[in-house]
Tab-separated table of C-alpha atoms and ligand atoms in Angstrom:
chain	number	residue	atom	x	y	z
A	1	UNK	CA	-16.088	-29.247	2.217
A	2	UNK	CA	-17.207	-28.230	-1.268
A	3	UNK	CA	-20.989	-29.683	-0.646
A	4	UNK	CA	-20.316	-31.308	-3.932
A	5	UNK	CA	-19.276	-28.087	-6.342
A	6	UNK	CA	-16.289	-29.082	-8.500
A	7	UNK	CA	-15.335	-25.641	-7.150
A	8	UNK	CA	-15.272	-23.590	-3.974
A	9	UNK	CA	-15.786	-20.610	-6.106
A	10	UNK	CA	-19.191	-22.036	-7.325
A	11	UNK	CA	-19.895	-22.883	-3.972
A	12	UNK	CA	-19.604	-19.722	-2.589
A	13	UNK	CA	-21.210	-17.676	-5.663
A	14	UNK	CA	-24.606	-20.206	-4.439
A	15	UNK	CA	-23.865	-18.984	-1.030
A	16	UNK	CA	-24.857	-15.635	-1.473
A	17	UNK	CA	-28.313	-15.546	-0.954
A	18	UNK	CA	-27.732	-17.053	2.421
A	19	UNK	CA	-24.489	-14.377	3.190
A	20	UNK	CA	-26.570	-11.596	2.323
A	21	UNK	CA	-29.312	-12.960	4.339
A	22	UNK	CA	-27.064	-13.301	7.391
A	23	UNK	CA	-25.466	-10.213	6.823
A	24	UNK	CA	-29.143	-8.451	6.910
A	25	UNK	CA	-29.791	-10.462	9.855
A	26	UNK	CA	-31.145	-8.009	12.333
A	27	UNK	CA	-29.854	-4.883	10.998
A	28	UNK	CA	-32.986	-3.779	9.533
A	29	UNK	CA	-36.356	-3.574	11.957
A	30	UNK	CA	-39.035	-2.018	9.616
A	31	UNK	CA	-37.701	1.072	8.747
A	32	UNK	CA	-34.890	1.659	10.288
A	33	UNK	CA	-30.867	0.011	10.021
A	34	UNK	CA	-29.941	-0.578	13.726
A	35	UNK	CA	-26.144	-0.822	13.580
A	36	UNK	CA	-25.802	0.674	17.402
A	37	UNK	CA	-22.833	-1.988	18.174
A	38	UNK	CA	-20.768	-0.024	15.652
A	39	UNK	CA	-20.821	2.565	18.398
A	40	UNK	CA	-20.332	5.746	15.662
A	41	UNK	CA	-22.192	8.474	17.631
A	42	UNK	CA	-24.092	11.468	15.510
A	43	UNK	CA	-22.040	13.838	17.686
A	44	UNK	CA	-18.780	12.377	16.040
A	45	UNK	CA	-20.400	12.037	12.726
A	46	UNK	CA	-21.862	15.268	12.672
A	47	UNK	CA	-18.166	16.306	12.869
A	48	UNK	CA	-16.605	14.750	9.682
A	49	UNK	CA	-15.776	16.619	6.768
A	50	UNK	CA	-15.209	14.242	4.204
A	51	UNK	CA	-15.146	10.083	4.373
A	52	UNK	CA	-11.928	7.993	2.346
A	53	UNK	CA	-12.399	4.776	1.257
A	54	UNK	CA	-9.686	2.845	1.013
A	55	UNK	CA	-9.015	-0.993	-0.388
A	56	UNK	CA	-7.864	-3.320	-2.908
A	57	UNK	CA	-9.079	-5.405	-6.055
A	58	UNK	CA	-12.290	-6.634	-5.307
A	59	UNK	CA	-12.826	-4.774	-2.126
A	60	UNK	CA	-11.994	-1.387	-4.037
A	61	UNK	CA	-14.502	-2.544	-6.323
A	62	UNK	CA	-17.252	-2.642	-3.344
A	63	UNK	CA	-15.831	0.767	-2.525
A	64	UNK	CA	-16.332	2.830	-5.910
A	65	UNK	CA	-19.919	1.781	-5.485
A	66	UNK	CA	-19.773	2.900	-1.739
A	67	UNK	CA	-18.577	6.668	-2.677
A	68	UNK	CA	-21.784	6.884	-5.390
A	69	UNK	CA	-24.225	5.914	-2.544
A	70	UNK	CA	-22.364	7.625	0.437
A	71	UNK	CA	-22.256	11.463	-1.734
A	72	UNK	CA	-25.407	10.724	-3.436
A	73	UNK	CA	-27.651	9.792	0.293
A	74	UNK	CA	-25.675	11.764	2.559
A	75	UNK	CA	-23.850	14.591	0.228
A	76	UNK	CA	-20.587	13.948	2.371
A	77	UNK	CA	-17.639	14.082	-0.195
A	78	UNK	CA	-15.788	11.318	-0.461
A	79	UNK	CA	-12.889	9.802	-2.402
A	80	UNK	CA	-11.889	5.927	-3.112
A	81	UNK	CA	-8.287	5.148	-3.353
A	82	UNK	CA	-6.108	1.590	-3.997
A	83	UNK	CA	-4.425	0.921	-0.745
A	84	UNK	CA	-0.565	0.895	-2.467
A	85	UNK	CA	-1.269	4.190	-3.474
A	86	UNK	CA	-2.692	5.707	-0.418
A	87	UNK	CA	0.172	4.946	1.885
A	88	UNK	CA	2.686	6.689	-0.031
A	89	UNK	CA	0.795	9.729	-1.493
A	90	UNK	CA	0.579	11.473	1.321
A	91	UNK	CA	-3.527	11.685	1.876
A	92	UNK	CA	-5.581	14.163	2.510
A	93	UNK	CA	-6.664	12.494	5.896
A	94	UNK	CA	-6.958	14.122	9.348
A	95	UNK	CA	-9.228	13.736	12.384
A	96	UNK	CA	-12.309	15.043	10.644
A	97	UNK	CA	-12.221	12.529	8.007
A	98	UNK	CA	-13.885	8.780	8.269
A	99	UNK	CA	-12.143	6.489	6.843
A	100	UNK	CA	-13.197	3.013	5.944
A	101	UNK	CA	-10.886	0.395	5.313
A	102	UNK	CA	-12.674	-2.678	3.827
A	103	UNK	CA	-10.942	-6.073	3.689
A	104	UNK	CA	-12.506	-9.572	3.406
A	105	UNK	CA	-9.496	-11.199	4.845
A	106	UNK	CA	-8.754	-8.062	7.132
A	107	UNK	CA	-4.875	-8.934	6.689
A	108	UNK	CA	-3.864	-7.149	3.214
A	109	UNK	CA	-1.251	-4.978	3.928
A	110	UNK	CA	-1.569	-2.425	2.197
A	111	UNK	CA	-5.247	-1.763	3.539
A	112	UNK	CA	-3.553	-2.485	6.958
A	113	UNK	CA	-0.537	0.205	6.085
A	114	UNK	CA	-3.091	2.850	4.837
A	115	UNK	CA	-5.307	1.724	8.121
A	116	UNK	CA	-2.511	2.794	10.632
A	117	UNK	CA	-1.306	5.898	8.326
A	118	UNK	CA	-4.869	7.371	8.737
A	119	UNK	CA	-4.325	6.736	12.532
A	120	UNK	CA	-1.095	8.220	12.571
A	121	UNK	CA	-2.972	11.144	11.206
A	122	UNK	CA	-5.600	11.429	13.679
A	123	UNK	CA	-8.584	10.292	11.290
A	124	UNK	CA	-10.654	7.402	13.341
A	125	UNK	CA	-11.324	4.056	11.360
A	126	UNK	CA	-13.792	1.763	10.330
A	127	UNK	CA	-13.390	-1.424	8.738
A	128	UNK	CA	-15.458	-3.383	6.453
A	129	UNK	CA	-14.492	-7.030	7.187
A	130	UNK	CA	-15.550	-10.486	6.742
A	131	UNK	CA	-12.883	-11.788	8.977
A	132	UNK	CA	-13.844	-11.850	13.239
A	133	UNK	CA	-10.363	-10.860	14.664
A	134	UNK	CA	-8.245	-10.153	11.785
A	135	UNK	CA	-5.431	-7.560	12.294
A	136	UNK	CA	-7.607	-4.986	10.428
A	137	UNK	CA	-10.725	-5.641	12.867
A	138	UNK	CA	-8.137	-5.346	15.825
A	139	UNK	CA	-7.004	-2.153	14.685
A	140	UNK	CA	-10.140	-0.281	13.715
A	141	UNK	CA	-12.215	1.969	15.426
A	142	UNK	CA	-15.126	0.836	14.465
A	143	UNK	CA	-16.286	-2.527	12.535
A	144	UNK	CA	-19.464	-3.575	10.348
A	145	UNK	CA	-18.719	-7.615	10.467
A	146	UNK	CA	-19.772	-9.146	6.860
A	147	UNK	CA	-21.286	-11.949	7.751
A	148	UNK	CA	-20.098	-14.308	4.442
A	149	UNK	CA	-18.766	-17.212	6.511
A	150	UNK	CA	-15.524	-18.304	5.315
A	151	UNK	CA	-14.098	-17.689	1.369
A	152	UNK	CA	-12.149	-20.260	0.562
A	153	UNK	CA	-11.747	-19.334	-3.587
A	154	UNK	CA	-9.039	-16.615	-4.855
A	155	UNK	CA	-11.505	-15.069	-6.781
A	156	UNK	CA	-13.692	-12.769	-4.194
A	157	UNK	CA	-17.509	-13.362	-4.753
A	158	UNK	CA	-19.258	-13.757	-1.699
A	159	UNK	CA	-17.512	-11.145	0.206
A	160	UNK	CA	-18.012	-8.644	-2.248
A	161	UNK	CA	-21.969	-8.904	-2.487
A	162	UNK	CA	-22.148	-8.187	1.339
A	163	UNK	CA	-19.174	-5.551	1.211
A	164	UNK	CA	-22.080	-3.818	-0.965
A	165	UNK	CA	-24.545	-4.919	1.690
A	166	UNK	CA	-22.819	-3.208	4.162
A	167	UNK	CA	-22.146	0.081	2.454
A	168	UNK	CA	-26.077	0.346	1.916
A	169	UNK	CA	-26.559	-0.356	5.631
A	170	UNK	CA	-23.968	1.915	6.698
A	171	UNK	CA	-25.210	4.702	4.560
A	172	UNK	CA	-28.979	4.524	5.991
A	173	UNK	CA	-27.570	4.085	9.380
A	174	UNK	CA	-25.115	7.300	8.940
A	175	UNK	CA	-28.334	8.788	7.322
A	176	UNK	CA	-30.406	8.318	10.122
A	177	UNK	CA	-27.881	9.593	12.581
A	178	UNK	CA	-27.272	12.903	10.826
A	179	UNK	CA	-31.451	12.921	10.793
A	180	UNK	CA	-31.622	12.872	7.013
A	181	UNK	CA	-34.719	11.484	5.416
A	182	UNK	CA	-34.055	8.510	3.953
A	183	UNK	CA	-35.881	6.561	0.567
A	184	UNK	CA	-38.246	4.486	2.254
A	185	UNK	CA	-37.920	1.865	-0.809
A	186	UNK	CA	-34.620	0.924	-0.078
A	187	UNK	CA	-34.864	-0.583	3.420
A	188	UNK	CA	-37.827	-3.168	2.045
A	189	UNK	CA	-35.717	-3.896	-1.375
A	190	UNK	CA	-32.921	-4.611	0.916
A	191	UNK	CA	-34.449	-7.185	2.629
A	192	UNK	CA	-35.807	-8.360	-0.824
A	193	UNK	CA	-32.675	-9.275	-2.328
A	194	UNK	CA	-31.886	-12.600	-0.897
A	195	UNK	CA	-34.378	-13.940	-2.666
A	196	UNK	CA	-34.037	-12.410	-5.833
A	197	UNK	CA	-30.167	-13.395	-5.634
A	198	UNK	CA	-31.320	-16.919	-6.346
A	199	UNK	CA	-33.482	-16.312	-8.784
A	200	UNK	CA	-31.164	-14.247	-10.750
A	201	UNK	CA	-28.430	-17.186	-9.795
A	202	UNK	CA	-30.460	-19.978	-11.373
A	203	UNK	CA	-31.749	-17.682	-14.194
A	204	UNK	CA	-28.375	-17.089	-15.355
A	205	UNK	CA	-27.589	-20.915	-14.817
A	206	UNK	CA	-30.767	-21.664	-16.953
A	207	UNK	CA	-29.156	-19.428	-19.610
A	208	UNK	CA	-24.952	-19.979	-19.292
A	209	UNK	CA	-24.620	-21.919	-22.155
A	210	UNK	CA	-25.465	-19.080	-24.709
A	211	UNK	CA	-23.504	-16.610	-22.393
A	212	UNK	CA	-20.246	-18.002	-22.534
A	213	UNK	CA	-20.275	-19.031	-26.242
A	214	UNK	CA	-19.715	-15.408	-27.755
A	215	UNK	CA	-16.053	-16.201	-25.744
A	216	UNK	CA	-15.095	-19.127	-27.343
A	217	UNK	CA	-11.612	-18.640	-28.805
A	218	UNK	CA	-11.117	-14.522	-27.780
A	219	UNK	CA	-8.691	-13.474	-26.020
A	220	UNK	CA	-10.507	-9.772	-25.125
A	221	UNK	CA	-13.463	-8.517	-23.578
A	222	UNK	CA	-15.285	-5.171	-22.823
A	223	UNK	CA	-17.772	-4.802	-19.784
A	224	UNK	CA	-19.590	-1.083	-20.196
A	225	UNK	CA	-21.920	0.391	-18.141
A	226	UNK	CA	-22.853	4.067	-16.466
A	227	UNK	CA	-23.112	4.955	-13.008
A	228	UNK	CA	-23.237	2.114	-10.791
A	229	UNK	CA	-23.269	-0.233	-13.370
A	230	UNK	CA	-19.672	0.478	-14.502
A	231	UNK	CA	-18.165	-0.009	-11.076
A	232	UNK	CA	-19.961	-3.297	-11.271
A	233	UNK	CA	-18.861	-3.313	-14.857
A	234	UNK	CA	-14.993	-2.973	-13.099
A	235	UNK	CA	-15.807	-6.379	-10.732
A	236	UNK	CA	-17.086	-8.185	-13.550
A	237	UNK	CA	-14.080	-7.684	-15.597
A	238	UNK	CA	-11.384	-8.422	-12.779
A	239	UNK	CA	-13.037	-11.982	-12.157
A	240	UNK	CA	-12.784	-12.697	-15.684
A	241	UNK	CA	-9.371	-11.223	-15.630
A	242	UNK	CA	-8.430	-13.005	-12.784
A	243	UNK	CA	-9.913	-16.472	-13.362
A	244	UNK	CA	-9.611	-16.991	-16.964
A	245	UNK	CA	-6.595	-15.111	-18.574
A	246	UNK	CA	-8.938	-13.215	-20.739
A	247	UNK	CA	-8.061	-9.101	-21.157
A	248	UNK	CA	-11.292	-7.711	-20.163
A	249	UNK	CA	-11.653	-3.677	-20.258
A	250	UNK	CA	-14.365	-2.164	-18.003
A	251	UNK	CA	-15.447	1.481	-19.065
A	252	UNK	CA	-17.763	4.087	-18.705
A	253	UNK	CA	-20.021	3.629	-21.606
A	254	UNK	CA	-19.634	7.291	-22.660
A	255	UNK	CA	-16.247	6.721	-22.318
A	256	UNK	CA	-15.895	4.373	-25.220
A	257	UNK	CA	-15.762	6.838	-27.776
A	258	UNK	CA	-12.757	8.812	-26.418
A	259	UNK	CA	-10.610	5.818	-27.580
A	260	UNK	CA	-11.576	2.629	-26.692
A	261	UNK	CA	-13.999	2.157	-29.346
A	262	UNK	CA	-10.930	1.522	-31.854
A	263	UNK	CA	-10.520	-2.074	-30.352
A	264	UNK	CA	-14.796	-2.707	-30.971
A	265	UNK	CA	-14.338	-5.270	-33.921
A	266	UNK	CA	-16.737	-7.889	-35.461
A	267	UNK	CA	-18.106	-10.302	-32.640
A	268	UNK	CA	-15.709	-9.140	-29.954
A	269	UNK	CA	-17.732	-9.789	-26.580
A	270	UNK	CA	-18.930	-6.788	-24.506
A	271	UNK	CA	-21.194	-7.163	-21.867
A	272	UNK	CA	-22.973	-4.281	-21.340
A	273	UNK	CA	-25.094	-2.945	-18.115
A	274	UNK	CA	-28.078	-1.016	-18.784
A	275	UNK	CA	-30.045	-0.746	-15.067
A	276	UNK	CA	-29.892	2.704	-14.289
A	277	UNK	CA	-32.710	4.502	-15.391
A	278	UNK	CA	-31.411	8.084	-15.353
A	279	UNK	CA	-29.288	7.002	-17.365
A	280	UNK	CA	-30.437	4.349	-19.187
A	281	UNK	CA	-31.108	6.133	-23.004
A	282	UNK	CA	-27.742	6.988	-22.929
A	283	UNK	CA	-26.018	3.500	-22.171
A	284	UNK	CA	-28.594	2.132	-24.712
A	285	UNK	CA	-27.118	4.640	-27.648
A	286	UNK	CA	-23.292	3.893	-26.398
A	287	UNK	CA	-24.337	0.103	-27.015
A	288	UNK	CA	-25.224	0.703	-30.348
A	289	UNK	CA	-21.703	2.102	-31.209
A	290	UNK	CA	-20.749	-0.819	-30.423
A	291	UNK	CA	-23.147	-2.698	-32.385
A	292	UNK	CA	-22.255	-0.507	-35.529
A	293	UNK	CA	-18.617	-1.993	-35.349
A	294	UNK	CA	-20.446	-5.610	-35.154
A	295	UNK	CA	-19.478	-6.564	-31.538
A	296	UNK	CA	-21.055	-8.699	-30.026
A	297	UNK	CA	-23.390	-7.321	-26.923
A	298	UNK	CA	-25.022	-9.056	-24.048
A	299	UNK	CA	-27.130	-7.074	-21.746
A	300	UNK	CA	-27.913	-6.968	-18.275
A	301	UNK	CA	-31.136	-4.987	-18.634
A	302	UNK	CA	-33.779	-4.641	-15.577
A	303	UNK	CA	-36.974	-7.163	-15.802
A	304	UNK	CA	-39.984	-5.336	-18.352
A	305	UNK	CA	-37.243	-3.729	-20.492
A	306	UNK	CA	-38.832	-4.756	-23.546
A	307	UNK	CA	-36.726	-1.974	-25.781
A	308	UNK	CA	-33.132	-3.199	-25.348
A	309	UNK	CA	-33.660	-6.980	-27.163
A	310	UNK	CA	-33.589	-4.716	-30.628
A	311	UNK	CA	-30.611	-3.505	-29.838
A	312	UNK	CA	-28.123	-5.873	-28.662
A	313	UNK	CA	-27.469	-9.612	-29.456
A	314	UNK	CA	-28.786	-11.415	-26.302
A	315	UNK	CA	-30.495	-10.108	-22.746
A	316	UNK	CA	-30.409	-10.938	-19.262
A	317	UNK	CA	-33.039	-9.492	-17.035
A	318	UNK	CA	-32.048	-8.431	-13.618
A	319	UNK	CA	-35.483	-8.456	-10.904
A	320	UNK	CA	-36.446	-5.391	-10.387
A	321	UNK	CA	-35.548	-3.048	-7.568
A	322	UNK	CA	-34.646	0.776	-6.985
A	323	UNK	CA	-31.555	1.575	-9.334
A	324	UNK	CA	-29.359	2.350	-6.447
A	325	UNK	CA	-29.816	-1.519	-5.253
A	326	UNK	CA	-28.758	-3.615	-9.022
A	327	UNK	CA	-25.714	-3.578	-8.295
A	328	UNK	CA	-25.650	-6.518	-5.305
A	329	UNK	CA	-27.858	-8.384	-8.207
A	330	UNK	CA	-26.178	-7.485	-11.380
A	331	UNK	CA	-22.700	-8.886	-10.186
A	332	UNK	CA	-23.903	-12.259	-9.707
A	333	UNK	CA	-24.219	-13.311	-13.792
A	334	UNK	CA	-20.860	-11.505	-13.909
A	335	UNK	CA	-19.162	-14.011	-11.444
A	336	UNK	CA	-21.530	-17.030	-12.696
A	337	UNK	CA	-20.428	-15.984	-16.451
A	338	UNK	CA	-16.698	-15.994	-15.673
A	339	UNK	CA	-16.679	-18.786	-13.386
A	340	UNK	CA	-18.038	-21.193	-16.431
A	341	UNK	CA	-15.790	-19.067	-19.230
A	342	UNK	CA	-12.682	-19.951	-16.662
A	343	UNK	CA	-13.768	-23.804	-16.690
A	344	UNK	CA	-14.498	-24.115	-20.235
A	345	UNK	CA	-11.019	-23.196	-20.886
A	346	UNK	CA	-9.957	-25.875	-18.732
A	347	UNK	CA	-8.432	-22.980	-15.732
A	348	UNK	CA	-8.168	-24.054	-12.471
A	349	UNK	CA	-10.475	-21.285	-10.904
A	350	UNK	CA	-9.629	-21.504	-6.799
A	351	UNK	CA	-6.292	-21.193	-7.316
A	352	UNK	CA	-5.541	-18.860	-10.537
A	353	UNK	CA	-2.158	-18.488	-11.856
A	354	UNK	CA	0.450	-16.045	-9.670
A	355	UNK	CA	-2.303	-15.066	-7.063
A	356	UNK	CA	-2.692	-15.380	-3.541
A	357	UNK	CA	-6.286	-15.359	-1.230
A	358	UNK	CA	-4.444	-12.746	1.056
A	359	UNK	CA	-1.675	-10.707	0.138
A	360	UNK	CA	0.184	-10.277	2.946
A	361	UNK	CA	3.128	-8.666	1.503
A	362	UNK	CA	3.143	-4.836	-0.572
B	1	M6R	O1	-8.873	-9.642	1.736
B	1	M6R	P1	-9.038	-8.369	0.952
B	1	M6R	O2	-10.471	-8.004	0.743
B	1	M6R	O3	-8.267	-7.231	1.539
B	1	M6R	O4	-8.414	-8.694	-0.464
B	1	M6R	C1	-8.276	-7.686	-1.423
B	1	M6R	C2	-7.908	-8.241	-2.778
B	1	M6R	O5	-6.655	-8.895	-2.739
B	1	M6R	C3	-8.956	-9.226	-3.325
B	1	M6R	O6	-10.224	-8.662	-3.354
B	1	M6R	C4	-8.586	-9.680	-4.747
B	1	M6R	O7	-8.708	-8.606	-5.635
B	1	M6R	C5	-9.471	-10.848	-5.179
B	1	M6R	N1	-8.669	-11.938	-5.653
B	1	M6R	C6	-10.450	-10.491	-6.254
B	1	M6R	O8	-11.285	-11.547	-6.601
């Protein structure tokens, strides 16, 4: 069942073109996101105050990145909390907030505790889920179905890419309801970024065995980036967590200087993101803090960036699309580079030490 990987986690990192594909699959008709079986009306939307996200690990991860593109498309505040800690904080959740639970297996329970305490407090529900039936899809309002097909591996890859897929449908979609104009670019870079998912999958392939050797023998990491790229920067760092046993940090770049920046020592490994352009000279001067204390920087720079190669030690480009759409094809080296660091230290990467695919107890 493997298709000949060693792993399923490889397996389903090569899946991903085809997930995202099927996850596209008929949502987008020129320009416009037709997600009408979701059954949200405007009326109803036009009546929210404020969306909560709520989720865990990986899926939390898809979420941070979901509050950036939800305030910054449709100026509707919203906030992104772990599921432990939204069931017994007592949220600010009532029936004119959204709130969207997202779960790949759709039977965590702690996303299905915070799912019924929203109920309970009259907010309506909908779930981002890769699973057709789970308890979370039973219980929610409303569903967007991920369309991954089944993940097998602990470490979340797959689901993640079209948890971010979904988030950029759902925002259009929302965006069309409410009548707000929407960037044009984004609905044809969508539908672009199957194909650049394999290219950037076998570039980084082409290129792995020069990205994993700055690891060899270190026992920390640092993953930086601004904007979207450090909540990608925060799912890059829990699959390396998670898969090889390696400490990895992920911060805001301009972050690094309020403390962090003590534990930057010669050849340490930091990966750093650098796709967002409005932000982009000031990642590029955070990097080279680092690169005064001699780490050791790999970037994830956007295709044509011919400036940051004098900066840092070694560069991946990323194809080029909008900023707001890298992050669906900057997390792919990210899972590709821990997936081979995890195997090169011999780790048994479907089944990682203490974890469980679905944690089904708090
Ligand atoms: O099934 P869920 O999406 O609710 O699972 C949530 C987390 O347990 C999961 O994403 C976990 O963090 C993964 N092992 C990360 O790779």
């Amino acid at each position: 069942e493997k298709d000949g990987y060693p792993h399923f986690m490889l397996k389903e990192i090569h899946e991903q073109p085809t997930a995202l594909r099927n996850t596209l699959k008929d949502r987008i008709i020129g320009d416009t996101v037709d997600l009408d079986n979701m059954n949200i009306t405007a009326d109803y939307l036009k009546d929210i105050k404020n969306i909560s996200i709520v989720a865990c690990g990986t899926a939390y991860n898809a979420g941070l990145v979901g509050k950036e593109l939800i305030e910054g498309l449709l100026r509707i505040p919203v906030e992104v909390s772990v599921a432990s800690e939204f069931r017994y904080r007592n949220p600010l959740v009532d029936d004119k907030t959204l709130v969207i639970v997202v779960s790949q297996s759709g039977e965590t329970a702690d996303t299905l505790a915070a799912l019924r305490e929203s109920k309970r407090r009259g907010s309506k529900v909908l779930a981002i889920t890769n699973v057709k039936g789970s308890s979370v899809a039973r219980e929610a309002d409303f569903i967007f179905q991920t369309i991954a097909g089944p993940e097998i591996a602990v470490a979340s890859t797959k689901a993640y890419s079209t948890m971010l897929l979904g988030f950029y449908l759902i925002t259009l979609y929302f965006g069309q309801l409410l009548g707000k104009e929407m960037p044009k670019e984004l609905y044809s870079g969508l539908k672009e970024l199957p194909i650049l998912a394999d290219k950037i999958i076998i570039e980084t392939e082409k290129q792995i065995e020069s990205l994993i050797k700055p690891f060899e023998g270190w026992g920390d990491s640092f993953f930086i980036g601004r904007g979207l790229d450090w909540h990608v920067a925060e799912e890059g760092s829990l699959k390396l967590k998670e898969i090889s046993y390696i400490h990895a940090e992920a911060y805001a770049a301009g972050e690094l200087k309020h403390g962090t920046l003590a534990l930057i020592e010669k050849d340490i490994p930091v990966i750093a993101l650098a796709t967002q352009k409005d932000v982009y000279e000031k990642t590029v001067s955070n990097i080279k803090e680092v690169k005064a204390r001699e780490g050791y920087v790999i970037a994830l720079a956007q295709e044509g960036d011919t400036e940051i190669g004098k900066s840092v030690d070694q560069v991946l480009a990323i194809p080029k699309v909008p900023s707001l759409l890298t992050p669906i094809l900057t997390v792919l080296p990210l899972q590709i580079i821990s997936y081979y660091v995890a195997t090169s230290r011999g780790c048994d990467v479907d089944k990682p030490r203490n974890l469980a695919k679905s944690v089904t107890v708090e």
